[in-house]
XYZ file of C-alpha atoms in Angstrom:
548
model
C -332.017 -8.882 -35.054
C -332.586 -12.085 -33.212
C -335.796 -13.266 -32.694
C -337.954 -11.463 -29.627
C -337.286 -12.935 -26.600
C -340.270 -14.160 -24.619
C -339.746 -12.190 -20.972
C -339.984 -8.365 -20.406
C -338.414 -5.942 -19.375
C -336.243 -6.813 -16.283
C -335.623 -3.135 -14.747
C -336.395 0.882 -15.417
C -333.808 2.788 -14.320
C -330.043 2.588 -13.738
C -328.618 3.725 -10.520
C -325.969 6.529 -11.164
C -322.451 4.947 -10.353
C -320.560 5.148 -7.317
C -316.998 5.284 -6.984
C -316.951 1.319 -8.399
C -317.699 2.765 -11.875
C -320.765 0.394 -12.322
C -324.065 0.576 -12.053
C -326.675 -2.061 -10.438
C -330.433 -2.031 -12.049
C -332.876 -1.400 -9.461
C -336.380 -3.364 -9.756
C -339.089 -1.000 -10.451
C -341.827 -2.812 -12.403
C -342.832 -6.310 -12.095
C -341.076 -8.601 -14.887
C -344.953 -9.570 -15.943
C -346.690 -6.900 -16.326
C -344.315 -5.454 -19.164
C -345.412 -5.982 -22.362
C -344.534 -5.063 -26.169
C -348.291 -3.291 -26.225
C -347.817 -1.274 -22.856
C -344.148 -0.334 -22.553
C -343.360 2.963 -23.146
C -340.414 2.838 -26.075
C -338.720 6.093 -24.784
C -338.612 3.997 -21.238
C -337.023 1.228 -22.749
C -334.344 2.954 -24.848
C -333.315 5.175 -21.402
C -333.135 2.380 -19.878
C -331.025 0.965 -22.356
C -328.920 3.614 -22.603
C -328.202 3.959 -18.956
C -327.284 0.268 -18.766
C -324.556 1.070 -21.849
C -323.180 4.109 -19.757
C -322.607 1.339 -16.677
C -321.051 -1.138 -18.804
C -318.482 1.094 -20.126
C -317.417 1.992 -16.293
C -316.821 -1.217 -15.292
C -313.971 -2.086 -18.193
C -312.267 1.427 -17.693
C -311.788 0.888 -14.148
C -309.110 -2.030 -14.072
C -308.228 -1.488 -17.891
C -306.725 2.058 -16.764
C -305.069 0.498 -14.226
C -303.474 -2.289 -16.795
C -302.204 0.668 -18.907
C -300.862 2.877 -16.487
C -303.224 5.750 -16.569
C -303.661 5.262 -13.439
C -301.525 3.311 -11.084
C -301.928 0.025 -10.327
C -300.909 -1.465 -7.348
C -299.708 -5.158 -7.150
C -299.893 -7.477 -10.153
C -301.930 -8.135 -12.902
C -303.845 -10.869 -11.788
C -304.506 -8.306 -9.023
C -306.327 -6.307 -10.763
C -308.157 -8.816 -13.350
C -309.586 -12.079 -12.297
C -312.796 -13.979 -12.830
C -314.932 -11.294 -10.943
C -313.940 -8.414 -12.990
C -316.411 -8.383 -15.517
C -319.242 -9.791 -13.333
C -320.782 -6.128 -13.868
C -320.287 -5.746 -17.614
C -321.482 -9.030 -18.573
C -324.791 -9.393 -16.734
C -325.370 -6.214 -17.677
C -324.750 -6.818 -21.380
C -326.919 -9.575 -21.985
C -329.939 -7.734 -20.001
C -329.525 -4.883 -21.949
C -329.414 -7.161 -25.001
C -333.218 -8.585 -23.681
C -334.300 -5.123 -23.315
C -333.143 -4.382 -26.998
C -335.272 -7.679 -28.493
C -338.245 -5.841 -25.858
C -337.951 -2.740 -28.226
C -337.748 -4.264 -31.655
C -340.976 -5.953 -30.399
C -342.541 -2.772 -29.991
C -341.596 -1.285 -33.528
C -342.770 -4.825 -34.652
C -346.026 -4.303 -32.925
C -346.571 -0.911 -34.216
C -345.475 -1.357 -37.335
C -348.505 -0.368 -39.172
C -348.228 3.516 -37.999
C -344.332 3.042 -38.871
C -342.974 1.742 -35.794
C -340.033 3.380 -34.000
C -337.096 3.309 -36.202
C -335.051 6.099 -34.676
C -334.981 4.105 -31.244
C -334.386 1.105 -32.999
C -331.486 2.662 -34.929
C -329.855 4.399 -31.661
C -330.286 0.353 -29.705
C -328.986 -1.405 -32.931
C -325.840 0.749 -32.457
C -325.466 0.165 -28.568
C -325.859 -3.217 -29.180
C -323.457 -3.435 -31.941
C -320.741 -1.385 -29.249
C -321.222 -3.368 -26.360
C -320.924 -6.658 -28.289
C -317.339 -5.517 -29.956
C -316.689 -4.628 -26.156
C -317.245 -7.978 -25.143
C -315.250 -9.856 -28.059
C -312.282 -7.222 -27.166
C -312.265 -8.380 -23.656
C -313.385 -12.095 -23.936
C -312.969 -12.528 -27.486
C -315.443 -15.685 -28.086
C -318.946 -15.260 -26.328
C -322.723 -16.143 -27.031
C -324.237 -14.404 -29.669
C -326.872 -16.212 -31.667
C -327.557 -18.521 -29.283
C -327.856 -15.341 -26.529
C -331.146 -14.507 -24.534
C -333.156 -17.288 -25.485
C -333.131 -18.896 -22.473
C -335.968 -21.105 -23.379
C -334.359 -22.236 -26.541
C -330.726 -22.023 -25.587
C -330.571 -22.133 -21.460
C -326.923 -22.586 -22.178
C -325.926 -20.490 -24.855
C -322.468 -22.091 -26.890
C -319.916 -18.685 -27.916
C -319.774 -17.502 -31.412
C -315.991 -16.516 -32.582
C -314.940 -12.983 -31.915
C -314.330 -12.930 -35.466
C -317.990 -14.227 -36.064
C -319.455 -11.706 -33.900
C -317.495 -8.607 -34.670
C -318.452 -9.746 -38.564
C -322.438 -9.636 -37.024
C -322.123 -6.360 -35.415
C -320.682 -4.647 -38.710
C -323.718 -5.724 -40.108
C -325.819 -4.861 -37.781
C -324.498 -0.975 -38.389
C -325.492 -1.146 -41.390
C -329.312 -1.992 -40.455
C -328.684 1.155 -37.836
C -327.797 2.919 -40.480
C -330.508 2.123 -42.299
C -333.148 2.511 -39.363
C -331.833 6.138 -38.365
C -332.204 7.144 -42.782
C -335.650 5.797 -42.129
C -336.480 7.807 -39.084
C -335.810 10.783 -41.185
C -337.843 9.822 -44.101
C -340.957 9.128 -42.283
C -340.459 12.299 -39.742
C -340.631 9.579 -36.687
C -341.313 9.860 -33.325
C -338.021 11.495 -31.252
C -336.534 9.334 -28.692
C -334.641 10.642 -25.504
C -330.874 11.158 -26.597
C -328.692 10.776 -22.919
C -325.493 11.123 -24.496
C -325.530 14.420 -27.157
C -326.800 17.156 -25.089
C -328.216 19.381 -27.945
C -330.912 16.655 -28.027
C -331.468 14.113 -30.789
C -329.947 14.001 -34.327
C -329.734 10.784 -36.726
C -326.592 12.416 -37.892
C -324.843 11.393 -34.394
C -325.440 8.307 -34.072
C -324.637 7.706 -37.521
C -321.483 9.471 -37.283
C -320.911 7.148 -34.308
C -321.784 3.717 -36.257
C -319.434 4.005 -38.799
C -316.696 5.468 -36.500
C -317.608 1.770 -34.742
C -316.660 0.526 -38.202
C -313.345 2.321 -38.371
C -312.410 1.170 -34.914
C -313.912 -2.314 -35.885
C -311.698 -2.154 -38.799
C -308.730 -0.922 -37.725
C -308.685 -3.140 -34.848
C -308.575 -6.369 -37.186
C -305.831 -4.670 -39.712
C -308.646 -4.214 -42.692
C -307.081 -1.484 -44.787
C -310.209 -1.231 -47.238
C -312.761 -1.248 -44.011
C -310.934 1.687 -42.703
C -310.745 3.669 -45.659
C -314.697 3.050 -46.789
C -315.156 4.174 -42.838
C -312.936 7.487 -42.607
C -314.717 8.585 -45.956
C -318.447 8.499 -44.763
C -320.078 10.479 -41.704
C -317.703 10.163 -38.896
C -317.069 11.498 -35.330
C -314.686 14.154 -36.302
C -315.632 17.544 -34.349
C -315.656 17.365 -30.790
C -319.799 18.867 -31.142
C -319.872 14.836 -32.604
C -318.141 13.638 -28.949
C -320.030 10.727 -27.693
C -319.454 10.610 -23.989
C -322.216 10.594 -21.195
C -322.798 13.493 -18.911
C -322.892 13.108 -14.771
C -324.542 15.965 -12.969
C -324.187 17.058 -9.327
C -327.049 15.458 -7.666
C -325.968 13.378 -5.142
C -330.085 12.049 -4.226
C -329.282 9.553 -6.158
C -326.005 9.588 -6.493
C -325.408 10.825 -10.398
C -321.943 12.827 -9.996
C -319.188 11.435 -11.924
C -317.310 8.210 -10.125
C -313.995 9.981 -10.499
C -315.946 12.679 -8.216
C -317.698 10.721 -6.164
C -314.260 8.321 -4.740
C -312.160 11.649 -4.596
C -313.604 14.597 -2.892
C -315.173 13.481 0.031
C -313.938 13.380 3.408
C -311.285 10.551 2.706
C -309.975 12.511 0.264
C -308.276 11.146 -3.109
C -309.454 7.514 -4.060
C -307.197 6.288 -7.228
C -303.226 6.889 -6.952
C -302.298 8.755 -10.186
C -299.853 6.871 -12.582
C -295.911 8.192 -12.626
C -295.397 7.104 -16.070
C -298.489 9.388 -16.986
C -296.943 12.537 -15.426
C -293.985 11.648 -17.534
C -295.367 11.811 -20.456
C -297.574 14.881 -19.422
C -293.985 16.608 -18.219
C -295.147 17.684 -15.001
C -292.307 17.023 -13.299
C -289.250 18.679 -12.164
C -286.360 18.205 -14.396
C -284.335 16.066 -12.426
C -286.643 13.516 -13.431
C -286.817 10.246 -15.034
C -288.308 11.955 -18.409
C -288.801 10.489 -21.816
C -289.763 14.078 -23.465
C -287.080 16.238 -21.820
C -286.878 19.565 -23.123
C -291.017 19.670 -24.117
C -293.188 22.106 -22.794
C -295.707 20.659 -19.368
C -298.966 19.629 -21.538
C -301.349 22.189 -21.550
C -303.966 19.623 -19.844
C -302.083 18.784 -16.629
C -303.865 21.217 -14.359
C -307.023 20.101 -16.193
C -306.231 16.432 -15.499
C -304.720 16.213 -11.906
C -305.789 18.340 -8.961
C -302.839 18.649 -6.235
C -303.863 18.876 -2.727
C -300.707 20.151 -1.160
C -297.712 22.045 -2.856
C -295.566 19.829 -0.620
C -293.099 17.118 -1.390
C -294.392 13.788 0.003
C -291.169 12.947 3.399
C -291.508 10.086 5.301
C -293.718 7.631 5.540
C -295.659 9.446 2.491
C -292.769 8.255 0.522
C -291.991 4.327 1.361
C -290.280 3.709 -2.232
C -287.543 6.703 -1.359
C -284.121 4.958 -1.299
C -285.051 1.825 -3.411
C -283.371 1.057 -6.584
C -286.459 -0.883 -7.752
C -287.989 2.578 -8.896
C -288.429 4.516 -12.087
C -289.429 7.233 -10.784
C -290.922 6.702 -6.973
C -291.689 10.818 -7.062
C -291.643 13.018 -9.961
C -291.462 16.805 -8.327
C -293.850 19.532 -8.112
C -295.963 18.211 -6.161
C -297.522 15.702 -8.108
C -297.630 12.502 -5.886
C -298.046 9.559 -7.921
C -296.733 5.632 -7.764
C -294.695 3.481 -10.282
C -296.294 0.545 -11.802
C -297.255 -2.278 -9.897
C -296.083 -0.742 -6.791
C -296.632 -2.926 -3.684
C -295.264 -0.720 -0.879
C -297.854 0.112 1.664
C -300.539 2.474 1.164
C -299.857 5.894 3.194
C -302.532 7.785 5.030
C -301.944 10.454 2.172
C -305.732 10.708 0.574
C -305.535 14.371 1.616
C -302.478 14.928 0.292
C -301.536 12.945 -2.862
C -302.864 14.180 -6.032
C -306.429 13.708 -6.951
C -308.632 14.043 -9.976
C -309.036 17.185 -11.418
C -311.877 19.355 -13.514
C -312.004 16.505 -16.559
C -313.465 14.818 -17.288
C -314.717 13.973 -13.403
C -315.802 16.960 -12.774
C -313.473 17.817 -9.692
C -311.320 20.561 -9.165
C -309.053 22.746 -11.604
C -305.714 23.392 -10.101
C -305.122 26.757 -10.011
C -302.469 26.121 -6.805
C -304.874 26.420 -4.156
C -303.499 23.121 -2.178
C -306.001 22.396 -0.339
C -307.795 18.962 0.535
C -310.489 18.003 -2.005
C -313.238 18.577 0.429
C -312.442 22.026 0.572
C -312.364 22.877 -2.585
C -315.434 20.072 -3.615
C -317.683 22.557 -4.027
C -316.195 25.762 -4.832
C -316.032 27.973 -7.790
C -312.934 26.031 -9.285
C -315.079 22.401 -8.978
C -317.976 21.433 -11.186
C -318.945 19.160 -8.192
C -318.959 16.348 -9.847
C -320.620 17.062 -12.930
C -318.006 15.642 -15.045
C -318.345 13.458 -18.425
C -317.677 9.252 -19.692
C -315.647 10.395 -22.844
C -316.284 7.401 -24.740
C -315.507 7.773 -28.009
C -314.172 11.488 -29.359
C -313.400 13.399 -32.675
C -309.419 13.192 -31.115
C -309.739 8.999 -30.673
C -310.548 9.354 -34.597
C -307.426 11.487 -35.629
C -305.823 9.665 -33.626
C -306.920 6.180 -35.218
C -306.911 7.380 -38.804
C -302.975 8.388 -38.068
C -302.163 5.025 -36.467
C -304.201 3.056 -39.494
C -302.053 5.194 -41.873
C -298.737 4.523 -40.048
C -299.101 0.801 -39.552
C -301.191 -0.684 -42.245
C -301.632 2.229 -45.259
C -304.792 3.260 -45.013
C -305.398 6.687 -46.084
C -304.313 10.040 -44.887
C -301.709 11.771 -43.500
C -300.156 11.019 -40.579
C -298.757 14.180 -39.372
C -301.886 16.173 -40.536
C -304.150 13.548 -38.106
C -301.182 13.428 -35.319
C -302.068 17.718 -35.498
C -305.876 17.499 -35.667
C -306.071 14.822 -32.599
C -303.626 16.582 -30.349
C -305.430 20.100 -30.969
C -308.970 18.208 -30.580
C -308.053 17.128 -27.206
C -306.529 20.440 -26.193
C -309.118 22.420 -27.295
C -312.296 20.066 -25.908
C -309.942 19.840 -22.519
C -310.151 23.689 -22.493
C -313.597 24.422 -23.144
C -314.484 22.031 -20.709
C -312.503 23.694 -18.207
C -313.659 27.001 -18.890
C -316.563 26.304 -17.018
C -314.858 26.592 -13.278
C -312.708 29.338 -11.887
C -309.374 29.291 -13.396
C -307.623 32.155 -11.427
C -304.777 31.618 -8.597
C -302.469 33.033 -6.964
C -298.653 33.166 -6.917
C -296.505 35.556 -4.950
C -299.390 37.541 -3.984
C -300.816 37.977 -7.646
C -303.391 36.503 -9.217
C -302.600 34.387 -12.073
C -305.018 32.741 -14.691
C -304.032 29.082 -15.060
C -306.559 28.416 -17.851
C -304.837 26.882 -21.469
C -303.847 29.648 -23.723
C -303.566 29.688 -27.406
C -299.712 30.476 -27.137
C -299.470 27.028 -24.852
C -301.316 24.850 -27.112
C -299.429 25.723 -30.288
C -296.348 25.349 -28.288
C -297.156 21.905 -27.038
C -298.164 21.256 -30.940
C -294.941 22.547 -32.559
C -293.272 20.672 -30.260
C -294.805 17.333 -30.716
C -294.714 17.730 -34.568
C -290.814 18.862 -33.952
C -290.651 15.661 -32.341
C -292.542 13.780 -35.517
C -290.425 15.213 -37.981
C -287.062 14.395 -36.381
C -287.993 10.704 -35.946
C -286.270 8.067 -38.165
C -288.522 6.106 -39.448
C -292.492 4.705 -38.923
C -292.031 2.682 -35.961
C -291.176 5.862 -34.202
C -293.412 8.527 -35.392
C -296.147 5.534 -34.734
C -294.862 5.165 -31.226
C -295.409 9.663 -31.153
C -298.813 8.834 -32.603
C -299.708 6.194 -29.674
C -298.337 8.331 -26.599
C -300.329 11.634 -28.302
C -303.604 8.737 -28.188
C -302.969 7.851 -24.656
C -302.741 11.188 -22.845
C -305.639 12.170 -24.859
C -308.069 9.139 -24.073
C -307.731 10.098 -20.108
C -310.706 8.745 -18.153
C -310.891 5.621 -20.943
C -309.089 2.914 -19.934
C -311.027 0.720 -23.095
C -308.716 2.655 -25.616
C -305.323 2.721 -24.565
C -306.078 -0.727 -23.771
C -306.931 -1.504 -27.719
C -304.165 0.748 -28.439
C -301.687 -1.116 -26.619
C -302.701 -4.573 -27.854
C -302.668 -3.655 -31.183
C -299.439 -1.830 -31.319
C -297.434 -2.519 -28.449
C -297.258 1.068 -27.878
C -296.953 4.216 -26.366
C -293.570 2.591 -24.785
C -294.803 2.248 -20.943
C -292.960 1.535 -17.963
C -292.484 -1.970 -16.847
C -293.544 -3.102 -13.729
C -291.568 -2.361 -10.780
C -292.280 -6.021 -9.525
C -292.805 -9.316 -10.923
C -296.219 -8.604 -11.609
C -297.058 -11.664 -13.944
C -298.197 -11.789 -17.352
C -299.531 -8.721 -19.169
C -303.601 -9.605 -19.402
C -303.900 -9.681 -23.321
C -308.139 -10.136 -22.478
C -309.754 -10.624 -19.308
C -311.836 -13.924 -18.000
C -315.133 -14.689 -18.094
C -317.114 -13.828 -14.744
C -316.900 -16.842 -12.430
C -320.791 -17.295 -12.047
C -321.251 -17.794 -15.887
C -318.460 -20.772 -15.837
C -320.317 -22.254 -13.176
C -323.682 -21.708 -14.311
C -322.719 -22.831 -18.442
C -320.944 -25.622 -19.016
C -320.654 -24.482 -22.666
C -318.354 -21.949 -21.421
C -314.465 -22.625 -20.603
C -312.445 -20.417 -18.861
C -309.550 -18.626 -20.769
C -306.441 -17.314 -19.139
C -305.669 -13.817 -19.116
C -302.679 -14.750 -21.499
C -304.876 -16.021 -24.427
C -305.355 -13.385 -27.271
C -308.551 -11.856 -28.597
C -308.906 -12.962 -32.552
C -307.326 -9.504 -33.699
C -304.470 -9.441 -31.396
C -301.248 -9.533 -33.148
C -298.547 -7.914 -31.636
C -295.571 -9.361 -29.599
C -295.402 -9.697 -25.798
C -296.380 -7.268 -23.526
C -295.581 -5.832 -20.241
């Protein structure tokens, strides 16, 4: 690692996120009296985790958007500008100090054996959040980072440079966590795997890193030395972080937190998701007529009224300039880049549901959020960041075999992902009340065996008919997509390094597609080392063709 950085600790604990999805670090012990001899290593590593947990929320917000999982409403440059990653950033590099602020406490107690579990769990944080930055920025400081005294300025490495660093700092992870176990050394707090701490998690997660690493920059050999170690296969291996329903402070999942209060629904749900989930009616604008609705839908979206939207609920009814403007069955959504006005409809257009925020499942109860916020259907917020999952790796390992011939079979991984994400979907849900009514009977909602295979078959019917790569790849990528909901960093990959699933174009001219973001306006101003990019520049691994 770099060398220790000569300041302490800036902060203790993260503020659970609000409806923003990020998290500001709130001052709790003076910067000077922090020390390599007197902090507390299982203080430091919380507080490192925490900060990772924050950083993550503010890409998915807008990168969702970008994608279409949820809808976005204007253009582009709308929705990503020079403020965007303001959160993200700052955040990063702290967290990087507070990682050199840890390796100086295994240095310092190196003669009892130091820490090397904590160090191994930081080492592969650090190593995620600085492939998060390259995939966004692509070039940004690395070696000259967080040595202010040395480098007030810090020049950017290459994204190529860095991403190269951060492989190799997995392996020292790697290496740290195999340690850990061969002295028997000291636990740390684990925030993200609920059973409590195991080395084999967070190894499983560092070389999944290295498969998404490697398929991101096309290296056939990196993927295959990846998928054939200890990888995030089972959903039990699921890195995500877990919200609860305390609201003093606020720790209940954003998706929660903007959606069920009094206002009602915060986010406008995304048309061209619904089509692909097949919620609609039939009349629809559909690209998988004839498929069963997915399994997930009443998992995924929460309706608050069994109403169509009329009226002023509705301004896109009549224009030609629409896809789909509304979809049936209650399921209010927008088209992309929509720029009618905003209704008063947060009580009535279709919220969040049971996952991952932790809201309601929709068991046809339509009623406003608020009413049903805390009730035996809604986990009140105590919903889950799915970050990286066992179906993201199907899902991967099918792409990498698709598009550059790594190993594995396609249409084995297509099945595993698809039934990964059903089946973790599920068992989340099976937590809340699952029971409605229709007609005057009550009727259990919850996924059944019969509907996932159904939804399976049908997919792999799908696979097997298409012609040729292209188009089983583009099965592969929409499969991906539904299944990363509540990710927007993902889809986002996904769709820059494929071009696919096939998504709806804007409904406006909405400007060019953002193939990475900018950096935040504040670290322009403040480095003159560091030059602006437009949203149309490419990260180093980008490849593929223009976007919409």
């Amino acid at each position: 690692m770099k060398n220790l950085l000569k300041i302490t600790l800036l902060s203790a604990v993260i503020a659970f996120f609000t409806s923003c999805e990020t998290g500001e670090l709130e001052l709790l012990v003076s910067p000077n009296d922090v020390t390599v001899d007197n902090a507390d290593p299982n203080f430091v590593l919380n507080d490192i985790q925490l900060t990772f947990n924050g950083i993550v929320g503010g890409y998915s917000g807008s990168s969702r958007a970008i994608t279409r999982q949820i809808n976005q409403f204007e253009s582009y440059s709308n929705n990503v500008s020079n403020l965007t990653l303001n959160g993200p950033w700052a955040q990063s590099y702290q967290m990087f100090s507070n990682i050199d602020l840890l390796q100086g406490i295994n240095d310092a107690q190196g003669d009892d054996g130091g820490i090397p579990y904590h160090i191994g769990m930081a080492q592969v944080i650090e190593a995620y959040a600085y492939m998060l930055l390259v995939d966004y920025l692509d070039d940004v400081p690395f070696t000259e980072a967080v040595q202010p005294s040395e480098f007030p300025n810090p020049n950017p490495d290459s994204g190529a440079a860095v991403y190269a660093a951060q492989l190799e700092l997995l392996d020292e992870a790697i290496a740290n966590l195999n340690l850990g176990d061969a002295n028997n050394s000291r636990i740390p707090d684990d925030l993200y795997y609920s059973d409590g701490f195991e080395s084999s998690n967070w190894i499983a997660l560092a070389n999944t890193l290295k498969l998404r690493a490697n398929l991101n920059t096309g290296d056939v050999a990196g993927v295959n030395a990846a998928a054939s170690s200890n990888i995030i296969d089972e959903n039990d291996e699921d890195f995500q972080f877990g919200f609860s329903t305390a609201t003093n402070p606020n720790s209940v999942h954003p998706f929660f937190g903007g959606s069920y209060g009094a206002s009602g629904a915060g986010a406008r749900m995304s048309n061209q998701l619904f089509d692909f989930m097949n919620v609609g009616s039939p009349e629809g604008e559909f690209i998988e007529t004839g498929t069963p609705v997915d399994p997930r839908a009443r998992y995924y979206f929460y309706r608050q009224t069994g109403n169509d939207p009329t009226n002023s609920d509705i301004p896109c009814e009549g224009s030609n300039l629409y896809d789909y403007c509304y979809v049936g069955n209650a399921y209010w959504g927008r088209d992309h880049a929509d720029n009618e006005g905003l209704p008063n409809d947060g009580l009535k257009r279709t919220a969040y549901g049971v996952y991952p925020g932790g809201g309601a499942f929709d068991a046809n109860q339509f009623a406003p959020t608020p009413a049903v916020a805390s009730s035996s259907a809604s986990l009140s917020g105590a919903g889950i960041r799915p970050i990286y999952l066992a179906s993201f790796t199907q899902f991967s390992l099918a792409e990498g075999a698709l598009r550059i011939g790594s190993n594995g079979n396609p249409r084995s991984l297509l099945e595993a992902g698809i039934r990964s994400s059903l089946t973790k979907v599920r068992d989340f849900g099976n937590q809340v009340e699952t029971v409605g009514e229709v007609d005057g009977e009550d009727v259990d909602f919850a996924m059944t065996n019969t509907e996932i295979n159904n939804y399976v078959n049908s997919v792999l019917s799908e696979y097997d008919s298409a012609p040729n790569n292209d188009a089983r790849l583009a099965i592969v990528a929409r499969e991906y997509f539904i299944a990363a909901w509540g990710n927007g960093t993902e889809p986002y990959n996904l769709y820059r390094r494929t071009g696919l699933p096939d998504l709806q174009d804007p409904i406006i001219a909405a400007g060019e597609f953002p193939r990475s973001y900018q950096y935040p306006l504040t670290e322009v101003n403040g480095n003159p080392n560091i030059q602006q990019r437009a949203i149309t520049s490419k990260v180093f691994w980008d490849t593929t063709g223009n976007l919409d």
